Rosetta silent file (secondary structure, phi, psi, omega in degrees, C-alpha in Angstrom):
SEQUENCE: MFKIITNRKLALVVTIVAIVALFIFLLSSRTPTSSTQSGKINIVGSFYPVSYAAGAVGGNLVSVRTLVPSGVEPHDFEPSSRDFVDIGNADILIYNGAGLEPWVQKWEAGTSIRPKHIINMSTALRDRGVVLLEKNGAVDPHFWVDPVVMKVEAEIIRDVLVGVDSTNQQIFIDNAKRLTNLLDVLDQRFRAGLTSCAIKNIIVGHEAFDYLGHRYGFPVTSISGISPDEEPAPKDLARIIALVKEKGVKYIFFETVASPKFSELIAREVGGGTLALNPLESLTPNEVQSGEDYVSIMETNLVNLQKAMSCTEGILKI
SCORE:     score description
SCORE:     0.000 S_00000001
   1 L     0.000  -43.333 -179.986   -4.311   37.050    4.015 S_00000001
   2 H   -61.829  -38.055 -179.026   -3.769   33.421    3.084 S_00000001
   3 H   -67.280  -38.506  179.396   -4.047   32.386    6.741 S_00000001
   4 H   -63.920  -45.544  179.339   -7.398   34.180    7.221 S_00000001
   5 H   -60.877  -42.953 -179.644   -8.940   32.511    4.155 S_00000001
   6 H   -61.675  -43.678  179.823   -7.713   29.122    5.336 S_00000001
   7 H   -64.374  -39.431  177.610   -9.267   29.611    8.775 S_00000001
   8 H   -62.993  -43.318  178.552  -12.560   30.693    7.238 S_00000001
   9 H   -62.745  -41.401  179.592  -12.607   27.603    5.039 S_00000001
  10 H   -63.106  -41.406  178.867  -11.777   25.432    8.026 S_00000001
  11 H   -63.681  -38.921  178.999  -14.580   27.024   10.025 S_00000001
  12 H   -64.134  -43.426  179.643  -16.995   26.459    7.145 S_00000001
  13 H   -62.625  -44.321  179.214  -16.001   22.786    6.882 S_00000001
  14 H   -60.940  -41.240  179.868  -16.405   22.310   10.642 S_00000001
  15 H   -63.634  -44.728 -179.964  -19.851   23.935   10.530 S_00000001
  16 H   -62.108  -44.280  179.919  -20.995   21.722    7.645 S_00000001
  17 H   -61.768  -40.286  179.685  -19.714   18.593    9.398 S_00000001
  18 H   -64.604  -40.714  179.200  -21.537   19.604   12.580 S_00000001
  19 H   -64.843  -44.668  179.818  -24.805   20.164   10.701 S_00000001
  20 H   -62.517  -43.285  179.562  -24.538   16.816    8.917 S_00000001
  21 H   -61.775  -41.380  178.185  -23.740   15.046   12.204 S_00000001
  22 H   -63.450  -40.992  179.438  -26.740   16.675   13.870 S_00000001
  23 H   -62.594  -44.399  179.539  -28.994   15.647   10.959 S_00000001
  24 H   -64.701  -40.413  178.842  -27.802   12.037   11.128 S_00000001
  25 H   -61.477  -43.359 -179.561  -28.289   12.015   14.907 S_00000001
  26 H   -64.227  -39.309  179.005  -31.839   13.295   14.596 S_00000001
  27 H   -65.715  -43.872 -175.038  -32.663   10.667   11.965 S_00000001
  28 H   -74.855  -25.087 -175.610  -31.179    7.810   13.958 S_00000001
  29 H  -100.670    0.298 -179.761  -32.688    8.844   17.288 S_00000001
  30 L   -68.356  153.492  179.785  -36.210    9.659   16.140 S_00000001
  31 L   -60.681  122.616 -172.439  -38.993    7.478   17.494 S_00000001
  32 L   -80.853   37.435  175.475  -39.190    4.493   15.091 S_00000001
  33 L  -138.394  143.248  178.621  -42.976    4.503   14.931 S_00000001
  34 L   -82.635   -6.682 -179.197  -45.388    6.518   12.879 S_00000001
  35 H   -63.673  -28.380  177.992  -47.944    6.394   15.696 S_00000001
  36 H   -82.052  -13.007 -175.456  -46.245    9.442   17.194 S_00000001
  37 H  -105.018  -41.253 -174.635  -46.294   11.198   13.829 S_00000001
  38 H  -113.888   -7.091 -176.310  -49.573   10.342   12.157 S_00000001
  39 L    80.742    1.449 -179.609  -51.654    9.022   15.048 S_00000001
  40 L  -113.689  153.196  174.310  -51.829    5.613   13.342 S_00000001
  41 E   -77.967  126.495 -175.998  -50.140    2.335   14.151 S_00000001
  42 E   -90.636  114.856 -177.665  -47.551    1.691   11.469 S_00000001
  43 E  -116.229  133.332  169.520  -47.686   -1.904   10.185 S_00000001
  44 E  -109.689  122.759  175.896  -45.420   -3.536    7.612 S_00000001
  45 E  -106.495  138.234 -175.490  -46.832   -6.743    6.103 S_00000001
  46 L   -67.878  -33.995  179.908  -44.546   -9.042    4.161 S_00000001
  47 L  -157.003  179.099 -166.307  -47.171   -9.833    1.509 S_00000001
  48 H   -54.908  -51.951 -172.925  -50.844   -9.400    0.617 S_00000001
  49 H   -56.566  -43.064 -179.188  -52.733  -11.858    2.914 S_00000001
  50 H   -71.576  -33.752  177.561  -51.230  -10.567    6.167 S_00000001
  51 H   -68.215  -39.029  177.492  -51.604   -6.950    5.021 S_00000001
  52 H   -59.567  -49.082 -178.798  -55.236   -7.570    4.091 S_00000001
  53 H   -64.107  -40.912 -179.600  -56.010   -8.988    7.538 S_00000001
  54 H   -64.801  -41.783  179.134  -54.096   -6.206    9.304 S_00000001
  55 H   -66.809  -38.363 -179.397  -55.921   -3.499    7.350 S_00000001
  56 H   -68.449  -39.976 -178.005  -59.307   -5.088    7.965 S_00000001
  57 H   -78.605  -39.287 -177.504  -58.755   -5.461   11.713 S_00000001
  58 H   -79.127  -29.300  179.352  -56.956   -2.168   12.223 S_00000001
  59 H    58.029 -137.946 -177.143  -59.228   -0.061   10.028 S_00000001
  60 H   -73.567   -5.207 -177.852  -58.587    3.680   10.164 S_00000001
  61 H   -90.932   -2.096 -179.243  -56.315    3.284   13.164 S_00000001
  62 E  -128.297  155.954  170.112  -53.499    1.648   11.204 S_00000001
  63 E  -119.544  120.755 -173.253  -51.306    2.417    8.234 S_00000001
  64 E  -114.698  128.702  173.536  -50.289   -0.757    6.395 S_00000001
  65 E  -116.445  129.204  179.282  -47.468   -1.091    3.911 S_00000001
  66 E   -97.914  127.347 -177.109  -47.048   -4.316    1.910 S_00000001
  67 L   -68.730  -46.790 -177.440  -43.473   -5.212    0.993 S_00000001
  68 L   -76.641  119.469 -177.984  -44.233   -7.382   -2.061 S_00000001
  69 L   -67.480  163.300  177.880  -45.527   -5.090   -4.836 S_00000001
  70 L   -57.675  134.932  176.003  -48.672   -5.841   -6.835 S_00000001
  71 L    81.957    2.303 -179.486  -48.149   -8.564   -9.406 S_00000001
  72 L  -104.867  134.344 -179.620  -44.890   -9.826   -7.871 S_00000001
  73 L   -78.205  130.235 -169.345  -44.566  -13.409   -6.689 S_00000001
  74 L   -80.237  -16.113 -171.011  -43.403  -13.457   -3.024 S_00000001
  75 L   -60.831  -38.140 -177.256  -41.365  -16.673   -2.837 S_00000001
  76 L  -110.800   14.647 -177.638  -38.157  -15.153   -4.211 S_00000001
  77 L   -67.357  137.040  175.738  -38.825  -11.518   -3.278 S_00000001
  78 L  -120.682  119.548  179.524  -35.880   -9.624   -1.779 S_00000001
  79 L   -63.076  151.386  175.957  -36.607   -6.393    0.114 S_00000001
  80 L   -85.892  173.727  176.158  -34.706   -3.235   -0.826 S_00000001
  81 H   -59.341  -39.095  178.495  -32.694   -1.053    1.549 S_00000001
  82 H   -63.297  -38.242  177.356  -35.706    1.258    1.747 S_00000001
  83 H   -60.973  -43.022 -178.821  -37.885   -1.720    2.710 S_00000001
  84 H   -66.833  -34.216  175.117  -35.540   -2.592    5.572 S_00000001
  85 H   -63.353  -44.738  179.961  -35.655    1.004    6.818 S_00000001
  86 H   -63.096  -38.039  177.694  -39.470    0.860    6.788 S_00000001
  87 H   -62.207  -46.354 -179.263  -39.400   -2.434    8.692 S_00000001
  88 H   -63.586  -28.472 -178.271  -37.144   -0.934   11.350 S_00000001
  89 H   -90.700   -1.478 -176.189  -39.420    2.094   11.697 S_00000001
  90 L   -79.408  155.743  169.417  -42.629    0.075   11.985 S_00000001
  91 L   -76.945  -39.745 -176.362  -44.659   -0.504   15.117 S_00000001
  92 E  -136.837  132.507  168.588  -45.540   -4.020   13.941 S_00000001
  93 E  -109.504  128.702  176.277  -43.986   -6.364   11.382 S_00000001
  94 E  -120.296  123.311  174.106  -46.183   -9.255   10.224 S_00000001
  95 E  -132.782  161.093 -172.264  -44.745  -12.008    8.085 S_00000001
  96 L   -72.703  -45.407 -176.294  -46.030  -15.427    7.082 S_00000001
  97 L    80.740 -166.656 -178.221  -43.125  -17.604    8.166 S_00000001
  98 L    58.452   29.899  174.950  -42.697  -21.323    7.408 S_00000001
  99 L    86.611    1.074 -178.677  -40.025  -20.449    4.845 S_00000001
 100 L   -67.725  -33.964 -177.923  -42.143  -18.228    2.596 S_00000001
 101 L  -115.164   88.621 -177.196  -39.857  -15.236    3.171 S_00000001
 102 L   -61.137  -22.570 -177.197  -36.211  -16.424    3.032 S_00000001
 103 H   -69.398  -19.930 -173.979  -34.996  -12.860    3.613 S_00000001
 104 H   -61.867  -42.927 -178.735  -36.288  -12.787    7.211 S_00000001
 105 H   -60.774  -44.765 -179.939  -33.458  -14.915    8.589 S_00000001
 106 H   -64.556  -39.559  179.847  -30.802  -12.711    6.978 S_00000001
 107 H   -64.650  -44.986 -179.230  -32.565   -9.574    8.228 S_00000001
 108 H   -62.971  -36.880 -179.317  -32.787  -10.867   11.794 S_00000001
 109 H   -75.064  -23.037 -171.150  -29.094  -11.812   11.764 S_00000001
 110 H  -104.237    0.647 -177.784  -28.007   -8.516   10.268 S_00000001
 111 L  -144.416  148.235  171.763  -29.829   -5.873   12.301 S_00000001
 112 L  -106.802   -3.831  179.574  -30.591   -4.892   15.864 S_00000001
 113 L   -94.957  106.554 -176.019  -33.107   -2.249   14.752 S_00000001
 114 L  -146.289  158.733  178.872  -36.446   -3.974   14.623 S_00000001
 115 L   -61.287  154.191  177.424  -40.082   -3.327   15.518 S_00000001
 116 L   -66.803  -34.063 -177.329  -41.186   -3.928   19.087 S_00000001
 117 E  -115.787  119.820  178.934  -43.931   -6.254   17.847 S_00000001
 118 E  -126.588  125.327  178.502  -43.117   -8.976   15.293 S_00000001
 119 E  -109.285  110.768  166.332  -45.671  -11.592   14.257 S_00000001
 120 E   -89.066  103.737 -168.627  -44.385  -14.774   12.674 S_00000001
 121 H   -62.653  -36.709 -179.177  -47.808  -15.987   11.588 S_00000001
 122 H   -64.011  -41.430  177.900  -46.870  -19.661   11.239 S_00000001
 123 H   -67.130  -43.904 -179.597  -45.534  -19.738   14.813 S_00000001
 124 H   -62.932  -37.836  178.349  -48.496  -17.764   16.163 S_00000001
 125 H   -64.548  -44.747  179.777  -50.959  -20.132   14.478 S_00000001
 126 H   -65.034  -34.725  176.560  -49.312  -23.199   15.963 S_00000001
 127 H   -62.770  -23.568  178.997  -49.342  -21.525   19.387 S_00000001
 128 L   -98.621   11.906  173.514  -53.137  -21.346   18.995 S_00000001
 129 L    89.767    7.556  177.881  -53.450  -24.995   18.123 S_00000001
 130 L   -76.345  128.464  179.164  -53.657  -24.748   14.323 S_00000001
 131 L   -88.350  118.935  179.310  -52.158  -27.839   12.700 S_00000001
 132 L   -93.194  139.793 -177.758  -49.992  -26.874    9.733 S_00000001
 133 L   -74.450  150.692  177.168  -49.578  -29.320    6.877 S_00000001
 134 E  -125.321  148.105  175.730  -46.192  -30.778    6.017 S_00000001
 135 E  -144.226  128.137 -179.646  -44.801  -32.103    2.776 S_00000001
 136 L    55.694   38.452  175.158  -41.376  -33.691    2.311 S_00000001
 137 L    80.106    3.728 -179.784  -40.434  -32.811    5.880 S_00000001
 138 E  -123.885  149.784  178.157  -41.185  -29.084    5.564 S_00000001
 139 E   -71.533  134.339  174.330  -44.189  -27.022    6.648 S_00000001
 140 L   -76.578  120.107 -174.601  -46.442  -25.925    3.794 S_00000001
 141 L   -84.929    1.023 -170.232  -46.602  -22.114    4.152 S_00000001
 142 L   -91.164   38.124 -173.099  -49.782  -21.547    2.093 S_00000001
 143 H   -70.810  -17.595 -177.319  -52.242  -21.771    5.008 S_00000001
 144 H   -67.439  -16.592  179.717  -53.977  -18.437    4.241 S_00000001
 145 H   -74.060   -7.617  175.562  -55.990  -20.009    1.402 S_00000001
 146 L   -93.885  113.226 -178.540  -58.049  -21.749    4.096 S_00000001
 147 H   -58.091  -30.035  179.843  -60.716  -19.254    5.308 S_00000001
 148 H   -68.190  -39.962  176.503  -60.866  -21.003    8.679 S_00000001
 149 H   -68.288  -37.089  178.232  -57.140  -20.415    9.226 S_00000001
 150 H   -61.358  -32.104  175.147  -57.543  -16.808    8.086 S_00000001
 151 H   -59.516  -43.066 -179.934  -60.034  -16.332   10.925 S_00000001
 152 H   -67.402  -38.156  176.518  -57.320  -17.265   13.411 S_00000001
 153 H   -58.436  -43.627  179.261  -54.876  -14.885   11.684 S_00000001
 154 H   -60.732  -40.320 -179.604  -57.395  -12.067   12.174 S_00000001
 155 H   -68.295  -36.418  177.059  -57.691  -12.924   15.870 S_00000001
 156 H   -63.513  -46.130  179.619  -53.903  -12.956   16.296 S_00000001
 157 H   -64.926  -40.639  176.739  -53.606   -9.508   14.723 S_00000001
 158 H   -54.818  -47.722 -175.666  -56.519   -8.239   16.834 S_00000001
 159 H   -67.225  -36.126  177.446  -54.800   -9.274   20.048 S_00000001
 160 H   -68.048  -42.342  179.228  -51.489   -7.656   19.084 S_00000001
 161 H   -63.378  -39.433  177.192  -53.240   -4.401   18.136 S_00000001
 162 H   -62.099  -37.786  178.133  -55.105   -4.376   21.453 S_00000001
 163 H   -67.175  -31.843  179.327  -51.742   -4.777   23.190 S_00000001
 164 H   -78.618  -39.262 -174.305  -50.316   -1.817   21.279 S_00000001
 165 L  -138.786   80.245 -175.048  -53.362    0.455   21.678 S_00000001
 166 H   -69.567  -21.021  179.793  -55.668   -0.731   24.439 S_00000001
 167 H   -65.985  -23.774  178.957  -57.719    2.494   24.364 S_00000001
 168 H  -108.046   26.175 -177.818  -59.147    1.364   21.011 S_00000001
 169 H   -52.500  -46.827 -174.808  -59.640   -2.242   22.067 S_00000001
 170 H   -65.624  -34.343  177.883  -63.345   -2.343   21.211 S_00000001
 171 H   -63.399  -45.950  179.587  -62.749   -1.002   17.697 S_00000001
 172 H   -64.015  -39.759  178.477  -60.217   -3.764   16.998 S_00000001
 173 H   -62.993  -44.900 -179.330  -62.567   -6.378   18.468 S_00000001
 174 H   -65.859  -42.935  179.069  -65.481   -5.142   16.329 S_00000001
 175 H   -62.651  -43.740  179.478  -63.362   -4.968   13.159 S_00000001
 176 H   -63.657  -37.700  179.039  -62.013   -8.465   13.717 S_00000001
 177 H   -64.698  -40.320  177.587  -65.539   -9.767   14.283 S_00000001
 178 H   -61.299  -42.960  179.957  -66.689   -8.264   10.981 S_00000001
 179 H   -67.118  -44.199 -178.966  -63.823   -9.950    9.172 S_00000001
 180 H   -67.101  -30.612  174.150  -64.327  -13.321   10.857 S_00000001
 181 H   -64.032  -42.701  176.582  -68.038  -13.164   10.030 S_00000001
 182 H   -61.004  -41.042 -179.437  -67.131  -12.659    6.343 S_00000001
 183 H   -70.604  -32.634  173.987  -64.744  -15.592    6.540 S_00000001
 184 H   -61.748  -45.728  178.937  -67.421  -17.740    8.198 S_00000001
 185 H   -62.842  -42.492  179.118  -69.779  -17.030    5.293 S_00000001
 186 H   -60.880  -43.751  177.803  -66.990  -17.790    2.814 S_00000001
 187 H   -59.934  -44.344  179.092  -66.304  -21.092    4.565 S_00000001
 188 H   -63.281  -38.403 -179.950  -69.995  -22.005    4.438 S_00000001
 189 H   -67.790  -37.632  176.203  -70.182  -21.188    0.726 S_00000001
 190 H   -65.816  -43.410 -179.098  -67.195  -23.417   -0.009 S_00000001
 191 H   -62.428  -44.645 -179.293  -68.697  -26.270    1.999 S_00000001
 192 H   -70.648  -38.749 -173.620  -72.060  -25.937    0.239 S_00000001
 193 H   -76.341  -17.467 -176.132  -70.598  -25.317   -3.209 S_00000001
 194 L  -116.699   22.293 -178.357  -68.235  -28.292   -3.234 S_00000001
 195 L   -83.609  -34.693 -175.000  -70.464  -30.999   -1.782 S_00000001
 196 L  -120.452   84.877 -176.061  -71.866  -32.467   -5.036 S_00000001
 197 E  -125.905  133.204 -178.490  -69.059  -32.614   -7.584 S_00000001
 198 L   -73.550  -31.965 -179.592  -68.585  -35.237  -10.281 S_00000001
 199 L  -108.744  129.571 -173.468  -64.800  -34.705  -10.443 S_00000001
 200 L  -102.251  -11.652 -176.125  -62.862  -34.937   -7.184 S_00000001
 201 L  -109.157  147.411  171.155  -59.338  -34.014   -8.307 S_00000001
 202 E  -128.620  151.499  177.165  -57.837  -30.699   -9.341 S_00000001
 203 E  -114.684  123.865 -174.989  -54.524  -29.894  -11.054 S_00000001
 204 E  -122.938  167.699 -176.075  -52.898  -26.616  -10.008 S_00000001
 205 L   -66.110  -50.726  177.047  -49.835  -24.600  -10.948 S_00000001
 206 L  -144.771  175.431 -170.054  -47.834  -25.018   -7.722 S_00000001
 207 L   -74.511   66.545 -178.311  -48.247  -26.359   -4.192 S_00000001
 208 L  -115.083   -1.959 -169.783  -50.387  -23.510   -2.902 S_00000001
 209 L  -124.692   14.187 -179.437  -53.769  -25.184   -2.468 S_00000001
 210 H   -65.633  -34.634  177.387  -53.266  -28.232   -0.254 S_00000001
 211 H   -64.997  -37.355  178.540  -54.884  -26.441    2.720 S_00000001
 212 H   -65.975  -46.972  178.135  -57.929  -25.695    0.580 S_00000001
 213 H   -63.288  -39.169  179.579  -58.177  -29.306   -0.583 S_00000001
 214 H   -64.897  -40.715 -178.466  -57.626  -30.594    2.955 S_00000001
 215 H   -67.456  -41.146 -170.733  -60.373  -28.331    4.350 S_00000001
 216 H  -111.787    8.954  165.254  -63.002  -29.149    1.702 S_00000001
 217 L    79.631   42.706  172.861  -62.117  -32.726    0.853 S_00000001
 218 L  -138.600  141.022  179.396  -60.594  -32.914   -2.608 S_00000001
 219 L   -70.201  142.758  179.596  -57.137  -34.119   -3.718 S_00000001
 220 E  -121.241  126.032  175.019  -54.798  -31.503   -5.201 S_00000001
 221 E  -110.841  128.432 -176.150  -52.021  -32.340   -7.664 S_00000001
 222 E  -105.447  138.486  177.908  -49.410  -29.634   -8.248 S_00000001
 223 L   -73.754  -46.394  178.321  -47.395  -29.165  -11.427 S_00000001
 224 L  -107.694 -178.771 -178.134  -44.564  -27.323   -9.637 S_00000001
 225 L   -87.707 -148.080 -178.951  -43.320  -27.404   -6.062 S_00000001
 226 L   -59.714  -38.175  176.557  -43.670  -24.928   -3.208 S_00000001
 227 L  -101.102  137.224  179.449  -42.414  -22.154   -5.485 S_00000001
 228 L   -68.259  -11.925  178.482  -44.034  -21.664   -8.907 S_00000001
 229 L   -77.123  -13.590  178.739  -40.554  -21.058  -10.353 S_00000001
 230 L   -73.122  121.108 -178.966  -39.710  -24.731   -9.907 S_00000001
 231 L   -87.480  135.342 -179.843  -40.021  -26.409  -13.297 S_00000001
 232 L   -72.177  148.075  175.221  -41.463  -29.930  -13.325 S_00000001
 233 L   -74.394  154.063  178.971  -39.427  -32.813  -14.693 S_00000001
 234 H   -53.825  -37.841 -179.758  -40.701  -34.501  -17.883 S_00000001
 235 H   -66.023  -32.620  178.429  -41.568  -37.643  -15.907 S_00000001
 236 H   -70.567  -39.407  176.411  -43.716  -35.560  -13.541 S_00000001
 237 H   -61.991  -42.825  179.225  -45.566  -33.981  -16.460 S_00000001
 238 H   -62.680  -39.605  178.596  -46.189  -37.430  -17.923 S_00000001
 239 H   -64.399  -42.006 -179.038  -47.516  -38.636  -14.569 S_00000001
 240 H   -67.777  -40.934  178.641  -49.876  -35.660  -14.268 S_00000001
 241 H   -61.054  -41.412  178.167  -51.134  -36.091  -17.837 S_00000001
 242 H   -64.186  -40.024  178.796  -51.897  -39.742  -17.083 S_00000001
 243 H   -64.711  -41.624  179.240  -53.734  -38.724  -13.896 S_00000001
 244 H   -59.070  -44.704 -179.670  -55.787  -36.114  -15.770 S_00000001
 245 H   -67.209  -40.845 -178.510  -56.912  -38.725  -18.277 S_00000001
 246 H   -65.069  -41.483 -174.669  -57.633  -41.303  -15.573 S_00000001
 247 H   -91.233   -3.623  178.977  -59.734  -38.956  -13.422 S_00000001
 248 L    71.400   28.445  179.843  -61.513  -37.235  -16.290 S_00000001
 249 L   -68.287  131.501 -175.541  -60.189  -33.786  -15.347 S_00000001
 250 L  -103.240  -22.626 -176.788  -61.398  -31.188  -17.861 S_00000001
 251 E  -130.639  138.974  174.800  -59.634  -28.033  -16.669 S_00000001
 252 E  -108.044  131.601 -177.152  -56.080  -27.316  -15.558 S_00000001
 253 E   -85.720  142.894  170.792  -55.629  -24.393  -13.199 S_00000001
 254 E  -124.013  170.684 -176.535  -53.094  -21.612  -13.685 S_00000001
 255 L  -115.103  153.382 -171.366  -52.186  -18.688  -11.432 S_00000001
 256 L   -74.328  -27.259 -178.026  -52.509  -14.965  -12.054 S_00000001
 257 L  -113.715   19.302  177.268  -48.941  -13.940  -11.130 S_00000001
 258 L  -132.704  160.017 -178.672  -47.055  -16.991  -12.446 S_00000001
 259 L   -64.834  134.038  179.683  -46.400  -18.372  -15.919 S_00000001
 260 L   -91.110    9.335 -166.617  -49.264  -20.555  -17.223 S_00000001
 261 H   -61.277  -39.611 -178.694  -47.084  -22.436  -19.735 S_00000001
 262 H   -75.995  -33.201  173.941  -47.138  -25.860  -18.058 S_00000001
 263 H   -62.736  -43.564  179.742  -50.859  -25.650  -17.289 S_00000001
 264 H   -67.229  -36.945  178.967  -51.484  -24.804  -20.934 S_00000001
 265 H   -62.222  -47.745 -179.724  -49.167  -27.601  -22.076 S_00000001
 266 H   -64.450  -41.399  179.334  -51.051  -30.234  -20.067 S_00000001
 267 H   -60.053  -41.358  178.695  -54.418  -28.852  -21.205 S_00000001
 268 H   -64.584  -40.575 -177.375  -53.333  -29.146  -24.845 S_00000001
 269 H   -63.488  -31.994 -175.356  -52.115  -32.696  -24.314 S_00000001
 270 H  -105.809    1.812 -179.074  -55.472  -33.845  -22.915 S_00000001
 271 L    69.590   30.058 -179.831  -57.744  -31.640  -25.025 S_00000001
 272 L  -105.077 -169.323  179.390  -58.912  -29.717  -21.949 S_00000001
 273 E  -117.909 -179.375  176.770  -59.166  -26.080  -20.949 S_00000001
 274 E  -124.674  150.799  175.732  -57.568  -23.797  -18.371 S_00000001
 275 E  -139.518  153.549  177.665  -59.029  -21.758  -15.522 S_00000001
 276 E   -82.834  138.346  168.930  -57.508  -19.336  -13.031 S_00000001
 277 L  -132.986  111.882 -169.455  -57.115  -20.335   -9.395 S_00000001
 278 L   -90.640  118.679  179.043  -55.657  -17.448   -7.454 S_00000001
 279 L   -80.070   -2.036  175.467  -53.387  -18.305   -4.502 S_00000001
 280 L    60.815   25.419  176.334  -53.663  -14.677   -3.290 S_00000001
 281 L   -71.799  -30.350  177.986  -49.927  -14.379   -2.771 S_00000001
 282 L  -160.072  135.572  175.686  -50.061  -11.029   -4.560 S_00000001
 283 L   -81.444  145.955  174.166  -52.841   -9.112   -6.275 S_00000001
 284 L   -75.499  159.463  176.053  -52.286   -7.964   -9.831 S_00000001
 285 H   -55.270  -37.238  178.499  -52.466   -4.200  -10.536 S_00000001
 286 H   -65.379  -39.029  178.103  -55.815   -4.783  -12.309 S_00000001
 287 H   -64.923  -40.402  178.219  -57.216   -6.570   -9.259 S_00000001
 288 H   -63.559  -46.016 -178.470  -56.112   -3.716   -7.029 S_00000001
 289 H   -64.233  -32.931 -179.397  -57.637   -1.132   -9.368 S_00000001
 290 L   -81.234   -2.663  179.229  -60.905   -3.093   -9.515 S_00000001
 291 L    78.433   20.457  177.827  -61.198   -3.158   -5.725 S_00000001
 292 L   -69.422  154.149  175.252  -60.776   -6.919   -5.421 S_00000001
 293 L  -146.472 -173.763 -176.522  -59.815   -8.360   -2.058 S_00000001
 294 H   -53.003  -49.626 -174.600  -59.306  -11.680   -0.305 S_00000001
 295 H   -67.011  -46.459 -177.186  -63.015  -12.501   -0.021 S_00000001
 296 H   -65.313  -37.570  179.470  -64.030  -11.512   -3.572 S_00000001
 297 H   -71.789  -37.215  176.325  -61.119  -13.419   -5.121 S_00000001
 298 H   -65.244  -33.893  175.759  -61.829  -16.496   -3.031 S_00000001
 299 H   -65.751  -40.067  175.604  -65.426  -16.381   -4.247 S_00000001
 300 H   -64.565  -39.820  174.997  -64.158  -16.302   -7.833 S_00000001
 301 H   -57.139  -41.848 -179.311  -61.898  -19.241   -6.977 S_00000001
 302 H   -64.038  -42.879  177.583  -64.954  -21.130   -5.758 S_00000001
 303 H   -57.959  -44.841 -178.731  -66.841  -20.463   -8.994 S_00000001
 304 H   -70.158  -34.739  174.523  -63.898  -21.807  -11.007 S_00000001
 305 H   -63.497  -42.959  179.184  -63.526  -24.825   -8.745 S_00000001
 306 H   -61.665  -38.926  178.956  -67.206  -25.649   -9.218 S_00000001
 307 H   -68.203  -45.516 -177.420  -66.804  -25.444  -12.979 S_00000001
 308 H   -67.143  -32.736 -175.822  -63.643  -27.569  -13.047 S_00000001
 309 L   -97.787    5.995  178.606  -65.072  -30.191  -10.701 S_00000001
 310 L    53.372   54.414  179.567  -68.510  -30.303  -12.358 S_00000001
 311 E   -85.284  141.930 -172.080  -70.368  -29.419   -9.154 S_00000001
 312 L  -110.203  -11.997 -177.310  -74.160  -29.367   -9.428 S_00000001
 313 L  -124.338  151.291  175.266  -75.336  -27.741   -6.173 S_00000001
 314 L    66.894   26.317 -178.086  -74.766  -24.426   -4.492 S_00000001
 315 L   -69.630  129.514 -177.687  -73.287  -22.809   -7.595 S_00000001
 316 L   -79.966  148.303  171.976  -72.510  -19.167   -6.935 S_00000001
 317 L  -121.904  107.046  179.703  -73.604  -16.345   -9.184 S_00000001
 318 L  -131.041    0.000    0.000  -71.383  -13.304   -8.714 S_00000001
């Protein structure tokens, strides 16, 4: 009797092990793209700007997941295990590059399961002749704040999508054209709105706006470095306060997903005010709920720039 029970238990254990092994095999061998499951191209974007462009160009033919959650600053973001699974199962991974996502190097070194199509946007931009700014020997990764550069990003994504799904080529071309037309208008509004300004300098939270200043011709002084988590030294604060007084700057900019404490400190020291300048690294939950996007937030940025720089022509009313 004891022997029969033992054999039954052994058979049960063997059956369970076989079922589990089959389940694991099916999971590991399934096609790592949602295009075979949902009919859409599955895109993972590292953070908001690339996801925005991918969604605009891909339209209803893509499903886009953004790794950095709403309201989270991307510079120090670390993906979870679930995030890495989603990356491996994607048709396309799009990331900014130029050091914005430190986790990418570790991920590339640690896995052989990766999407067939990977866009390092900084590399792709340079391949198309876009000159990226450098500071202290490193590439500035904040190029998306320049609408002209964003046009090229849209074109890069368009071409990759056409390569993945050539049957819908015209849809991707039309969607990309709509987005680049919006960005053309945005570029024109910035050029017109910042032509006649009494104040030429702006003070911002961290080094996220040099491309904007370079495009439209105004110097940008940053309180912190490439990452907003970098705290300025007292001597740097003193230097910025002296510059604010010298240039007659009335407003110090802060960012929506970073601490405003140093912007507020400088504003108090000079008797000035503060205004938001959004680097669009991540939308806040309120911005998402309100239906804000890259273009609408950049228009708000322009309004605040015009106020801070005392611009007299082309002032937007939105």
